[in-house]
PDB file of C-alpha atoms and ligand atoms in Angstrom:
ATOM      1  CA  UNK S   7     -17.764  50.941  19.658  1.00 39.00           C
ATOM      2  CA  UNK S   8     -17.318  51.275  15.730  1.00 42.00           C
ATOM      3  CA  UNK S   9     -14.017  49.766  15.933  1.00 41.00           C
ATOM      4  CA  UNK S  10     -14.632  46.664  18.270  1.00 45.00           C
ATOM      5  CA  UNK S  11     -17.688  46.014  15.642  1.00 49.00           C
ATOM      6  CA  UNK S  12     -14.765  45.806  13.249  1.00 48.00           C
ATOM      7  CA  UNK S  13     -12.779  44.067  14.699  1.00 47.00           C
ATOM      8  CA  UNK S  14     -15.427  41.557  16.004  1.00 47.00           C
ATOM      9  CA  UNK S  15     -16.740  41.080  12.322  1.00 48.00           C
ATOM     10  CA  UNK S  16     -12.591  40.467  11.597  1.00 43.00           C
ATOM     11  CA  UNK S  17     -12.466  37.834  14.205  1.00 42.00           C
ATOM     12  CA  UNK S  18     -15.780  36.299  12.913  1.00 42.00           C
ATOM     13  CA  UNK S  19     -13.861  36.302   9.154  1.00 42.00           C
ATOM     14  CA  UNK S  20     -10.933  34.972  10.010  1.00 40.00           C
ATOM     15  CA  UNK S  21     -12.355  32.115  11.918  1.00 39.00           C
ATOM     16  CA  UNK S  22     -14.622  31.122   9.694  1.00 38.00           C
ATOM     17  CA  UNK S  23     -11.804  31.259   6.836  1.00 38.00           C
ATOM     18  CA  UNK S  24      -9.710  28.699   9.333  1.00 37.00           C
ATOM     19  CA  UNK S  25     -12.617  26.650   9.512  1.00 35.00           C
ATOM     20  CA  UNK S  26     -13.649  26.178   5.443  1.00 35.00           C
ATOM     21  CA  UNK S  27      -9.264  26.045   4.828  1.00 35.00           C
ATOM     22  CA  UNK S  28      -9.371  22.933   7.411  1.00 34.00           C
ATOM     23  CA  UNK S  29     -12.234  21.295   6.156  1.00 32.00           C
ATOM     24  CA  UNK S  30     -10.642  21.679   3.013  1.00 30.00           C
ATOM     25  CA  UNK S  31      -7.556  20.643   3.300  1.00 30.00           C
ATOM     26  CA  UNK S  32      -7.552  18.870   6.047  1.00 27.00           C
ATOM     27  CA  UNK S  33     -10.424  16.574   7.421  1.00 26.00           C
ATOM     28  CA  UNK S  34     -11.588  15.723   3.808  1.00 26.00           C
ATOM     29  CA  UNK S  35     -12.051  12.066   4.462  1.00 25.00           C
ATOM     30  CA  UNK S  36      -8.388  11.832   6.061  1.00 28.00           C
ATOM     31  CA  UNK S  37      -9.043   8.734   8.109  1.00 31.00           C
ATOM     32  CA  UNK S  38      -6.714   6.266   9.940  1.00 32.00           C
ATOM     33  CA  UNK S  39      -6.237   2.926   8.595  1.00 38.00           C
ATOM     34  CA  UNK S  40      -6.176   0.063  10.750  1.00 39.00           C
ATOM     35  CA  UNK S  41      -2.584  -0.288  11.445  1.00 39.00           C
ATOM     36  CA  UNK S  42      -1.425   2.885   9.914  1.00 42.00           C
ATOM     37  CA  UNK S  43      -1.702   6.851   9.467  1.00 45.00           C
ATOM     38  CA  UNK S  44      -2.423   6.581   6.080  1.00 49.00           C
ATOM     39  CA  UNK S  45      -4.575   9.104   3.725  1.00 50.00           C
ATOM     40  CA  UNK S  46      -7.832   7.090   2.424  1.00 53.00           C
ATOM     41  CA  UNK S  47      -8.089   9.889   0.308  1.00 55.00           C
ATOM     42  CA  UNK S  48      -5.506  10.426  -2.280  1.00 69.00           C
ATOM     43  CA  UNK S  49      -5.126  12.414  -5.703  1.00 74.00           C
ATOM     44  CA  UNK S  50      -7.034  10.092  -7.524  1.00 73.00           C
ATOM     45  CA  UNK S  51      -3.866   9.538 -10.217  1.00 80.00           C
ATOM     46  CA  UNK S  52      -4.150   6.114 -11.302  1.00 91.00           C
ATOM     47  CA  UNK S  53      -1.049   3.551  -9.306  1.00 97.00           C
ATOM     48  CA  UNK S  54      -0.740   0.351 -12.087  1.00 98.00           C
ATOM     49  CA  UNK S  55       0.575  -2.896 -10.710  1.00 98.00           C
ATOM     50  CA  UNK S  56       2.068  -5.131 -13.276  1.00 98.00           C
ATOM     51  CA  UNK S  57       2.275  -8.655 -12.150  1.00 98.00           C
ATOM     52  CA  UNK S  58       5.159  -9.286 -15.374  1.00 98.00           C
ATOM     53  CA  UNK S  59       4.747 -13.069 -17.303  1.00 98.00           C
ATOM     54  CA  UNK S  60       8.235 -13.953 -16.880  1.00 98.00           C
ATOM     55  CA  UNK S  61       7.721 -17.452 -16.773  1.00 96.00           C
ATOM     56  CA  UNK S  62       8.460 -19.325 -13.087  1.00 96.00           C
ATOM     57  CA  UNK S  63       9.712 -16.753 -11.183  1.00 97.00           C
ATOM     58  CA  UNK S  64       8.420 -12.959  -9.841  1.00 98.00           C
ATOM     59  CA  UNK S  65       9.188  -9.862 -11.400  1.00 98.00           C
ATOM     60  CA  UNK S  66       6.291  -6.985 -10.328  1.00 98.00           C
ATOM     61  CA  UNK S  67       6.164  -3.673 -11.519  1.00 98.00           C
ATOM     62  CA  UNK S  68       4.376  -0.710  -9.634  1.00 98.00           C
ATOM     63  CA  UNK S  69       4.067   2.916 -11.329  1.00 98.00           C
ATOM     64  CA  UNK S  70       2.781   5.816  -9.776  1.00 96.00           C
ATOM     65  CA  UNK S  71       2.811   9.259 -11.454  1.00 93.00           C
ATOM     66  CA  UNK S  72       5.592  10.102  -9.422  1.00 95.00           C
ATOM     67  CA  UNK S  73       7.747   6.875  -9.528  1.00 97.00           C
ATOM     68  CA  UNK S  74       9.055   3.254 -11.207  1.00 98.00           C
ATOM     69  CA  UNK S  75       8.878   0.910  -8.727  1.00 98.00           C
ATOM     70  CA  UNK S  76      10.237  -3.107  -9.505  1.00 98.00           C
ATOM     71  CA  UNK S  77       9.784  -5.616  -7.002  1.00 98.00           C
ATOM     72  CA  UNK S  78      12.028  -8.587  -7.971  1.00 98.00           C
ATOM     73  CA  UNK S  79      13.720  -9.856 -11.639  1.00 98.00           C
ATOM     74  CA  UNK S  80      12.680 -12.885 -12.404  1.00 98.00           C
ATOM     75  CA  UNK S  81      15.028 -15.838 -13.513  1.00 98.00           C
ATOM     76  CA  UNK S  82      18.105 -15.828 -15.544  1.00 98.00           C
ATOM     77  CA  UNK S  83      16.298 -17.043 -19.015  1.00 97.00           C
ATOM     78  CA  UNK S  84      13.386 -14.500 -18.616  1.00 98.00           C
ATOM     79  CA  UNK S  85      15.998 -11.480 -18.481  1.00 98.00           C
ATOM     80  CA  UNK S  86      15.757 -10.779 -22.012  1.00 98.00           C
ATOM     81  CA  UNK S  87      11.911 -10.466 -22.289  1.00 98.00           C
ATOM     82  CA  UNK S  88      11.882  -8.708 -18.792  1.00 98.00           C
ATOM     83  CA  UNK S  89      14.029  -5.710 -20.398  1.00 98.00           C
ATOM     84  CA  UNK S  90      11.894  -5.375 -23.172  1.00 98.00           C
ATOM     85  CA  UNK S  91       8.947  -5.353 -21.305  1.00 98.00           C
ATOM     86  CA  UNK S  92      10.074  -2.763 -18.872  1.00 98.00           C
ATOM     87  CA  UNK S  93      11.384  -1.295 -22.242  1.00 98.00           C
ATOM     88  CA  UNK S  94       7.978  -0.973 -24.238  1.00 97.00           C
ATOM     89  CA  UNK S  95       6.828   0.818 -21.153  1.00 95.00           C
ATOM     90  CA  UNK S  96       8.835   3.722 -21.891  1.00 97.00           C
ATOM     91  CA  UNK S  97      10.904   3.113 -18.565  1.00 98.00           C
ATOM     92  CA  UNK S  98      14.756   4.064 -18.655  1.00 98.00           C
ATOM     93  CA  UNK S  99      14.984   4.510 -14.983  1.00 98.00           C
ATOM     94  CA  UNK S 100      14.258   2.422 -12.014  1.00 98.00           C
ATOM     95  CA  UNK S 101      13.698   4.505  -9.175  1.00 98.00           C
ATOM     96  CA  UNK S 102      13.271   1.151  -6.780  1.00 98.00           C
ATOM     97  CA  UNK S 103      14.476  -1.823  -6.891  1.00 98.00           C
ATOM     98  CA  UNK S 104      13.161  -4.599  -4.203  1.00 98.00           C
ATOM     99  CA  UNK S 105      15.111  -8.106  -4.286  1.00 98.00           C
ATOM    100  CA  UNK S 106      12.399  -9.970  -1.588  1.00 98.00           C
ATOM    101  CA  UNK S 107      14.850 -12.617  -1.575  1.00 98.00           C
ATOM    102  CA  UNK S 108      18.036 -13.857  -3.459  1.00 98.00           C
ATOM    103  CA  UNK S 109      16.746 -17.358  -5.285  1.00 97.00           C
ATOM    104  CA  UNK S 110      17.541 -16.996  -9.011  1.00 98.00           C
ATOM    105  CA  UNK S 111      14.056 -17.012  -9.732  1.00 98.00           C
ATOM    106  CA  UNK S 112      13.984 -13.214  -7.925  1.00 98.00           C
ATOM    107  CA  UNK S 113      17.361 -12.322  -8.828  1.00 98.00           C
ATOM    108  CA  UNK S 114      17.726 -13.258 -11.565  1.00 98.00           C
ATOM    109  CA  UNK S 115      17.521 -10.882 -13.856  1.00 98.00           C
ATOM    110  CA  UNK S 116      19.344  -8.374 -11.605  1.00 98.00           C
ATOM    111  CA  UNK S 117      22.229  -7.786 -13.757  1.00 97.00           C
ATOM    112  CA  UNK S 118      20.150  -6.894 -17.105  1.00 98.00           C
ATOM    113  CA  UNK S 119      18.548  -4.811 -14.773  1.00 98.00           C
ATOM    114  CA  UNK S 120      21.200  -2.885 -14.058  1.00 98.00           C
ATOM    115  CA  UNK S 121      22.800  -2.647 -17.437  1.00 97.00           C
ATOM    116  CA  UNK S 122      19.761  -1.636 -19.341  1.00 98.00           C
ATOM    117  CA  UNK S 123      17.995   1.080 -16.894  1.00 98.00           C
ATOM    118  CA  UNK S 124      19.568   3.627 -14.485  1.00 98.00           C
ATOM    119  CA  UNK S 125      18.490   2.367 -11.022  1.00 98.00           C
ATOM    120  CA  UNK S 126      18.608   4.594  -8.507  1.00 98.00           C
ATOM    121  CA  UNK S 127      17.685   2.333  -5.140  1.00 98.00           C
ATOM    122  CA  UNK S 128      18.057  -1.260  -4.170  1.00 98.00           C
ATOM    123  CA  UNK S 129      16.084  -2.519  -0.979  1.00 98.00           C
ATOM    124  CA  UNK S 130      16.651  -6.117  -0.182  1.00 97.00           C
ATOM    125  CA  UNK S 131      15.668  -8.587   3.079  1.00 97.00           C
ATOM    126  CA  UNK S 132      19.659  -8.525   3.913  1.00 95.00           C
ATOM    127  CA  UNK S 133      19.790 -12.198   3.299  1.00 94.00           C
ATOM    128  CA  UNK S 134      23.173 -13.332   1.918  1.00 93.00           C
ATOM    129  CA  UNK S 135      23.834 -16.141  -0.289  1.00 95.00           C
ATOM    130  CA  UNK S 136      27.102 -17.865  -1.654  1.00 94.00           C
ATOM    131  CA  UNK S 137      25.582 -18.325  -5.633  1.00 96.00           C
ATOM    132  CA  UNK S 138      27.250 -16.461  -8.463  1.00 96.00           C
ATOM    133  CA  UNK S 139      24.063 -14.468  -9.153  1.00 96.00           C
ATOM    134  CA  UNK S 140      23.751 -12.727  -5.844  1.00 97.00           C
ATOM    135  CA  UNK S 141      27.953 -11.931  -5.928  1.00 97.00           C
ATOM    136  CA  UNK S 142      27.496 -10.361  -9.366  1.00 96.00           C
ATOM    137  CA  UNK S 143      24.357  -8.459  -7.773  1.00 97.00           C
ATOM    138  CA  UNK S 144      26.293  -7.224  -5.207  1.00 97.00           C
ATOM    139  CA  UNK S 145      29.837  -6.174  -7.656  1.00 97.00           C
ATOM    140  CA  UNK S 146      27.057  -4.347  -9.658  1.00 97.00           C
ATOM    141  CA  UNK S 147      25.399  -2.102  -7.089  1.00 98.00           C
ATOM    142  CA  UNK S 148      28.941  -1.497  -5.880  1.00 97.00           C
ATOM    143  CA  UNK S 149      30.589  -0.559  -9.125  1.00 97.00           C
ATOM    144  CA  UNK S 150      27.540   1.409 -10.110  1.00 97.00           C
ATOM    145  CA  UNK S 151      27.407   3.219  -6.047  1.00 98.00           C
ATOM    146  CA  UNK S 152      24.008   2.226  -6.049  1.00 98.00           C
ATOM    147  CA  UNK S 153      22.155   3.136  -2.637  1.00 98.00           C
ATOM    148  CA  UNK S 154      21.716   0.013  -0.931  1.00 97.00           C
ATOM    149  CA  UNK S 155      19.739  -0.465   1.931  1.00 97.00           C
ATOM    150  CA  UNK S 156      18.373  -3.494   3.921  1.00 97.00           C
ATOM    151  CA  UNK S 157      14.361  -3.157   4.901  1.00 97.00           C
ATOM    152  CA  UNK S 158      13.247  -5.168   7.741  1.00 97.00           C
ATOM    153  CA  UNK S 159       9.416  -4.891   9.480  1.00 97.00           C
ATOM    154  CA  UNK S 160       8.368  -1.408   9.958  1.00 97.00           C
ATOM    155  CA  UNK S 161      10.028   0.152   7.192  1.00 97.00           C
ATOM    156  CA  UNK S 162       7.872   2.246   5.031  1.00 97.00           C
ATOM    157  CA  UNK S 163       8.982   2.748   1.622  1.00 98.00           C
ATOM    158  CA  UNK S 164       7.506   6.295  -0.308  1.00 97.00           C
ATOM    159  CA  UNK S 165       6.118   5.371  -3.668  1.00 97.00           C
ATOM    160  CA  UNK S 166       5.132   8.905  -4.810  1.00 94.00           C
ATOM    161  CA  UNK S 167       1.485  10.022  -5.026  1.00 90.00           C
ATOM    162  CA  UNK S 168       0.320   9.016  -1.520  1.00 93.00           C
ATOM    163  CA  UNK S 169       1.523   5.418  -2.291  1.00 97.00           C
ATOM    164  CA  UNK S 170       3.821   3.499  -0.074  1.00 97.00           C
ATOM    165  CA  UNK S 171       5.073   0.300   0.127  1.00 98.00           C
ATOM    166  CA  UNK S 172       4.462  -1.099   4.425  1.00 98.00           C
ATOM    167  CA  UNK S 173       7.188  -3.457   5.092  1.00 98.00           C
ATOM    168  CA  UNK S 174       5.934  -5.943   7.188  1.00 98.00           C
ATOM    169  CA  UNK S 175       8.719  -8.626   6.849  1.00 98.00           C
ATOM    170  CA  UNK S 176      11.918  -9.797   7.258  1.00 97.00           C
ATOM    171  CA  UNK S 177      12.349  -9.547  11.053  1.00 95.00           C
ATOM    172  CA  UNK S 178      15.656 -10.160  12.983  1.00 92.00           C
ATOM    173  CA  UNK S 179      16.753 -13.038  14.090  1.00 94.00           C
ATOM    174  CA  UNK S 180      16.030 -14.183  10.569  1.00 95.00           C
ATOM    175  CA  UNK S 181      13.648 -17.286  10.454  1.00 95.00           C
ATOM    176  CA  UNK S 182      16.244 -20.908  11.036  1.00 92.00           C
ATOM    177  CA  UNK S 183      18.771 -18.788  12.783  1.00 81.00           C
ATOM    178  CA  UNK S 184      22.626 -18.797  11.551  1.00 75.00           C
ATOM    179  CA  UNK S 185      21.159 -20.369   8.028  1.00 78.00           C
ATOM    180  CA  UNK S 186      18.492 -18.416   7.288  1.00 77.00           C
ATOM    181  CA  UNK S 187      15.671 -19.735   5.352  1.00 94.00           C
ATOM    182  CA  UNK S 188      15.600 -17.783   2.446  1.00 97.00           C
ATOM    183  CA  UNK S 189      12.083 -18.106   1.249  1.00 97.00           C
ATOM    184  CA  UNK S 190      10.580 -17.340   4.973  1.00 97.00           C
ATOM    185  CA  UNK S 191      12.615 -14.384   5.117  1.00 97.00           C
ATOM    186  CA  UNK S 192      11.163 -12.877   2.261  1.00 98.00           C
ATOM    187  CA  UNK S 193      10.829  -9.121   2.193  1.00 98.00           C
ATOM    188  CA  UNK S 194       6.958  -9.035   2.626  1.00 98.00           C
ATOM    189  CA  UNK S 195       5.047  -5.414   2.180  1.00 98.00           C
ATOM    190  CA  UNK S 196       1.653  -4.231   1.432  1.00 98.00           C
ATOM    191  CA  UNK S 197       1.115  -1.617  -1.108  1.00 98.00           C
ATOM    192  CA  UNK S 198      -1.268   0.881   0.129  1.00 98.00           C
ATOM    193  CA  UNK S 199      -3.080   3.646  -1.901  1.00 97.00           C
ATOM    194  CA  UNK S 200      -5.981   5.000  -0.516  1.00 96.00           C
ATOM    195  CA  UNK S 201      -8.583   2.439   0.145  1.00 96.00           C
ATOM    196  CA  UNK S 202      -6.924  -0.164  -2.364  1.00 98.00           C
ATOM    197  CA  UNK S 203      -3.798  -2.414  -0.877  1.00 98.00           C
ATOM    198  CA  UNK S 204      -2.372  -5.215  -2.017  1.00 98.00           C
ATOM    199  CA  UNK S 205       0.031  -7.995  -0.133  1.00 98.00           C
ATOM    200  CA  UNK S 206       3.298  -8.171  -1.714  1.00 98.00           C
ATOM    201  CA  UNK S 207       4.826 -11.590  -0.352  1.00 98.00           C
ATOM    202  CA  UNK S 208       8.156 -12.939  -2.284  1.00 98.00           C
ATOM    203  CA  UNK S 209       7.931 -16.595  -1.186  1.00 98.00           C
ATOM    204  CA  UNK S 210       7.430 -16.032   2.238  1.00 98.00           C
ATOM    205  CA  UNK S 211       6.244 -19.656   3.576  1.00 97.00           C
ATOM    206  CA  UNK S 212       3.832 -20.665   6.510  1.00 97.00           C
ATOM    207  CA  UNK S 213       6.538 -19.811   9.053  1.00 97.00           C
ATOM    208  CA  UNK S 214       6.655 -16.234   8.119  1.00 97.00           C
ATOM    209  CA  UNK S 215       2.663 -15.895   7.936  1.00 98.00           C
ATOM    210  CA  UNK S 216       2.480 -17.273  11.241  1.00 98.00           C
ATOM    211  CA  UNK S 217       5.297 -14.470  12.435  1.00 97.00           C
ATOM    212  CA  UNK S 218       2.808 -11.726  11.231  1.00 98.00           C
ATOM    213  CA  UNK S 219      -0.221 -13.062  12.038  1.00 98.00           C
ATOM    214  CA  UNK S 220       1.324 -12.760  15.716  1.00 97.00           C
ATOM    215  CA  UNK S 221       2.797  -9.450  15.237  1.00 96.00           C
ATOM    216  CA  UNK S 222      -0.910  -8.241  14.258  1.00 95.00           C
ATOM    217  CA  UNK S 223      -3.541 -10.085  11.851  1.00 96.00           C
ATOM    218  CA  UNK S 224      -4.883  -6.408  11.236  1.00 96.00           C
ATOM    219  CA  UNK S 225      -2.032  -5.062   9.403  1.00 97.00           C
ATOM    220  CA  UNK S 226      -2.271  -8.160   6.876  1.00 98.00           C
ATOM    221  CA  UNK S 227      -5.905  -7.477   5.670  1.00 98.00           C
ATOM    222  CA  UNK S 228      -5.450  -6.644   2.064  1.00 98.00           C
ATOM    223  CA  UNK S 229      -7.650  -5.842  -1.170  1.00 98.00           C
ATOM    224  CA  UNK S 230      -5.388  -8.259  -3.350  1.00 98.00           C
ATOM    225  CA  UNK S 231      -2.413 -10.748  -2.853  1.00 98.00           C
ATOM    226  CA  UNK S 232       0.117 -11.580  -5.012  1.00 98.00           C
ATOM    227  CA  UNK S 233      -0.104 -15.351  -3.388  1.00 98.00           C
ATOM    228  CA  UNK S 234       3.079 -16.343  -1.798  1.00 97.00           C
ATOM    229  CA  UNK S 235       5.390 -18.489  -3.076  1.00 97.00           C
ATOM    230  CA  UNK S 236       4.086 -19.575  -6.768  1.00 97.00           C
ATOM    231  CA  UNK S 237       0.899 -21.245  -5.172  1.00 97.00           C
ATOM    232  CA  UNK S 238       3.017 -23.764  -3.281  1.00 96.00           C
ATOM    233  CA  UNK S 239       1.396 -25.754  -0.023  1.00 96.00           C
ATOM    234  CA  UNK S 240       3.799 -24.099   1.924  1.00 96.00           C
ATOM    235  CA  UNK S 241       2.309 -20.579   1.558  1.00 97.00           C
ATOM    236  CA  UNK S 242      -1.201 -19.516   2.044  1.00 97.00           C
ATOM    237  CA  UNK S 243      -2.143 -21.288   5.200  1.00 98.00           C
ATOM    238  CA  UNK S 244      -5.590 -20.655   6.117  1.00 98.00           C
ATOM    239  CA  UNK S 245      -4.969 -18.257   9.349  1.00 98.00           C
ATOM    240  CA  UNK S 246      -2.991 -16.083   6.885  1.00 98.00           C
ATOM    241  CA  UNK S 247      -5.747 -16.080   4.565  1.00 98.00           C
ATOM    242  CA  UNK S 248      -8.235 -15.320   6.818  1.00 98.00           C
ATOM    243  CA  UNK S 249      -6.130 -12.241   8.068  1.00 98.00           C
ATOM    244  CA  UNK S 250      -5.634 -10.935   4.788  1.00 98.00           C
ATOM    245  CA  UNK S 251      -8.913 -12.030   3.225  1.00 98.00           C
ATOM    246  CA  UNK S 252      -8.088 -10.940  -0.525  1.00 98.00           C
ATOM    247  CA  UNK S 253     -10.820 -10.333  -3.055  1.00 98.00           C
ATOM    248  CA  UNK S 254      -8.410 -12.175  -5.450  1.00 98.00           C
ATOM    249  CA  UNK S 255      -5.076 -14.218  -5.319  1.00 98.00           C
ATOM    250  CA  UNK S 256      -2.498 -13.187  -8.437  1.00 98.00           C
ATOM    251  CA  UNK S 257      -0.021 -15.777  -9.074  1.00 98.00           C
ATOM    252  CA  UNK S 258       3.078 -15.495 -10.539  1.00 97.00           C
ATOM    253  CA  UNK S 259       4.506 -19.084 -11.755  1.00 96.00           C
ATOM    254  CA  UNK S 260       5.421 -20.400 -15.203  1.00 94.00           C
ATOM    255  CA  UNK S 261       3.553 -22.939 -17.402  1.00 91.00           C
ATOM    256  CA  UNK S 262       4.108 -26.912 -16.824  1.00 87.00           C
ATOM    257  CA  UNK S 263       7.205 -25.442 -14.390  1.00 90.00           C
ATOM    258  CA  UNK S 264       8.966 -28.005 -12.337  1.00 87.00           C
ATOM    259  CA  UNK S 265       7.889 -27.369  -8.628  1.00 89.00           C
ATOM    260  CA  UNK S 266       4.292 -27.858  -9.860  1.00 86.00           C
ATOM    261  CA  UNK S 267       2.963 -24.671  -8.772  1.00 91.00           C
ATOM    262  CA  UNK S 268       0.667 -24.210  -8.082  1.00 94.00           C
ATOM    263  CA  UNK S 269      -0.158 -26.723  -5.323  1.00 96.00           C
ATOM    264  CA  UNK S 270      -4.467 -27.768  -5.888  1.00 96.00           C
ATOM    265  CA  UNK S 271      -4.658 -27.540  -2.185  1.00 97.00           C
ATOM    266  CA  UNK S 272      -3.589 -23.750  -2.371  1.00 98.00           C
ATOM    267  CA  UNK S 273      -5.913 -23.452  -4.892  1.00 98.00           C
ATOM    268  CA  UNK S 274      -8.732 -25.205  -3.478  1.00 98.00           C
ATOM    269  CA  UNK S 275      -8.346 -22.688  -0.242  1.00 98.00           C
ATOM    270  CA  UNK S 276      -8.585 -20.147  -2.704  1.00 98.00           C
ATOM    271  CA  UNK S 277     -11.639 -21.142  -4.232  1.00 98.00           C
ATOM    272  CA  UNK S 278     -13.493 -21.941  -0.611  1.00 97.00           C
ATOM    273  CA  UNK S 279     -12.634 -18.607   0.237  1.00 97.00           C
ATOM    274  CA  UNK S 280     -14.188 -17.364  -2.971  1.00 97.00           C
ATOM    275  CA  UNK S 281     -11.061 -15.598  -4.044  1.00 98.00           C
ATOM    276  CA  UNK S 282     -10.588 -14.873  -7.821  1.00 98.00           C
ATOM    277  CA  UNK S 283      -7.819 -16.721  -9.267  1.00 98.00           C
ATOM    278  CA  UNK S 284      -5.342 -15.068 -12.052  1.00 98.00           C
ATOM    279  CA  UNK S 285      -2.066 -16.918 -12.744  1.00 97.00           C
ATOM    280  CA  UNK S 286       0.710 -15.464 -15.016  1.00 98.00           C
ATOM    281  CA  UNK S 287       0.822 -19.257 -16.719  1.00 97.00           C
ATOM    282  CA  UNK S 288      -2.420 -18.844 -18.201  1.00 97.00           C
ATOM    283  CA  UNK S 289      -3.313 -15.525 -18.220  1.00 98.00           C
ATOM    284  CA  UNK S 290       0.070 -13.422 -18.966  1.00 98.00           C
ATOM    285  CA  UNK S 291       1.161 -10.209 -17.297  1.00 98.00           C
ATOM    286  CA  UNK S 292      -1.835  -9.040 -15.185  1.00 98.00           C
ATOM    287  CA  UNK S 293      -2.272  -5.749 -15.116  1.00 98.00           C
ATOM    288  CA  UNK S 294      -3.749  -3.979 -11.557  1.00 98.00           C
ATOM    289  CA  UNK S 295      -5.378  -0.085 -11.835  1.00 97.00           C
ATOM    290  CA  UNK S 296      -6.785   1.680  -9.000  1.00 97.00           C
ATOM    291  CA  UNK S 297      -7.541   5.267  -8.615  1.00 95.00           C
ATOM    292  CA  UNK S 298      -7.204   4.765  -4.454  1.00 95.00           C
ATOM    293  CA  UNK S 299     -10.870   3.495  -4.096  1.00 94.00           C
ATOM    294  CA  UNK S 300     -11.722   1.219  -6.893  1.00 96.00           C
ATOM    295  CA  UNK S 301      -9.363  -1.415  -8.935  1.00 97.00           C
ATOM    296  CA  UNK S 302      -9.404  -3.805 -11.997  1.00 97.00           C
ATOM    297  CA  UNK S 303      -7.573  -6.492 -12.958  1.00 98.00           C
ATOM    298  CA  UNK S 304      -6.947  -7.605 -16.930  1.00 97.00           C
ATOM    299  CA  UNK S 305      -5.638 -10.065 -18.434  1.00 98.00           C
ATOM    300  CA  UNK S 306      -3.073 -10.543 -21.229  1.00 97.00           C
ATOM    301  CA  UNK S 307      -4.404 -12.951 -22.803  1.00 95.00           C
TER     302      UNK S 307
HETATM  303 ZN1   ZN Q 416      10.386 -17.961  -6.042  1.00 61.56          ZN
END
């Protein structure tokens, strides 16, 4: 009798251990997010999102505690002020590099990439080109044994620190068949950590937001987007925005550039949807902090 007592009172203990370990560890807030298996609760170490003034072009740079992350260069006459920028952040290595697409303005600055900073991973859409800069960008990662690999929808990319990187675009056949359009089949992925995201969309056009919104609307919905293509008209169409129904557009264009960017009718959705505007033109590098549940955005100047 004395010894079943003790051994009930054991049984009793050890449950009730089990039970305050999984509350713990495991059902602390861990929640599904639409689309996803993703933690809404994460370690709380801040995840910075650098949306780089390198004139008209895109060069973005994610840290987490863990990990450098760069999505696209820039253009060929920014390279200079991209290294040093990456540079007075105390980066030497590039743990992932993302090309969303090989126009110059993305590419760009590939090559100073690669000479100035160990990179240890390129990702690109897969999209080939015939210009100089994307054959030099390919000699490089070959003389240097770079991994390469190609992303297409469904790829998740690990950012360290609970943060990943949901790939939600190219998909094969590539948009305009045997000649691809190379702005529509833009690497697109949302940056998820915790309850913050934010849309990460090269200059993937109308074509490719229509793609996704039929693939699922639900996966789109987004804290922040890095608008698509500079602000053109032939990004942002309103179906898109209403999927991913930002709190704030961040665009990434150059003063007085060429193409106009960014379009007033882009910007006019923007502002009926109430989004904040910030544009790199304007308002320099922007600088994104979240801790997983809140954010800011500043301004360089
Ligand atoms: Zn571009």
């Amino acid at each position: 009798m004395k010894l079943t007592r003790k051994w009930s009172w054991l049984v009793i203990a050890v449950t009730l251990f089990s039970v305050i370990f999984a509350t713990g560890c495991g059902s602390a807030g861990i929640t599904s997010q639409p689309g996803g298996k993703l933690p809404a609760v994460v370690s709380g170490a801040p995840l910075t999102v650098k949306v780089l003034d390198v004139g008209q072009g895109d060069a973005i740079l994610i840290r987490t505690n863990e990990q450098v992350v760069l999505i696209d260069t820039g253009d060929v006459p920014a390279r200079d002020k991209l290294v040093s920028m990456l540079k007075s952040q105390g980066i030497t290595t590039v743990d992932k590099l993302i090309i969303t697409h090989p126009h110059a303005d993305h590419i760009g600055g590939a090559a100073a990439v690669f000479a100035n900073f160990t990179v240890r991973q390129v990702y690109d859409s897969g999209q080939r080109t015939t210009s100089n800069l994307y054959k030099q960008y390919l000699t490089q990662i070959n003389k240097k044994k770079i991994p390469f690999t190609v992303v297409t929808a469904g790829t998740t990319i690990e950012l360290g620190n609970e943060a990943v990187l949901s790939v939600l675009a190219p998909e094969q056949p590539f948009i305009g068949g045997s000649e691809p359009d190379l702005n529509n089949n833009s690497i697109v992925a949302k940056l998820v950590y915790g309850n913050f995201s934010m849309l990460m969309t090269g200059d993937a056009e109308k074509e490719s937001e229509e793609r996704m919104l039929k693939k699922g609307a639900a996966s789109l919905k987004s804290t922040l987007l890095k608008s698509g293509h500079h602000g053109s008209k032939t990004s942002s169409s309103l179906p898109f925005l209403q999927a991913v129904s930002p709190e704030a557009a961040l665009i990434s264009l150059g003063a007085d550039n060429e193409y106009h960017h960014p379009h007033p009718i882009t910007l006019k959705k923007y502002n009926d949807k109430k989004m904040k505007v910030y544009r790199t033109d304007t308002d320099g590098t922007l600088t994104v902090t979240s801790d997983g549940k809140t954010y800011s955005i500043t301004k360089e100047r």
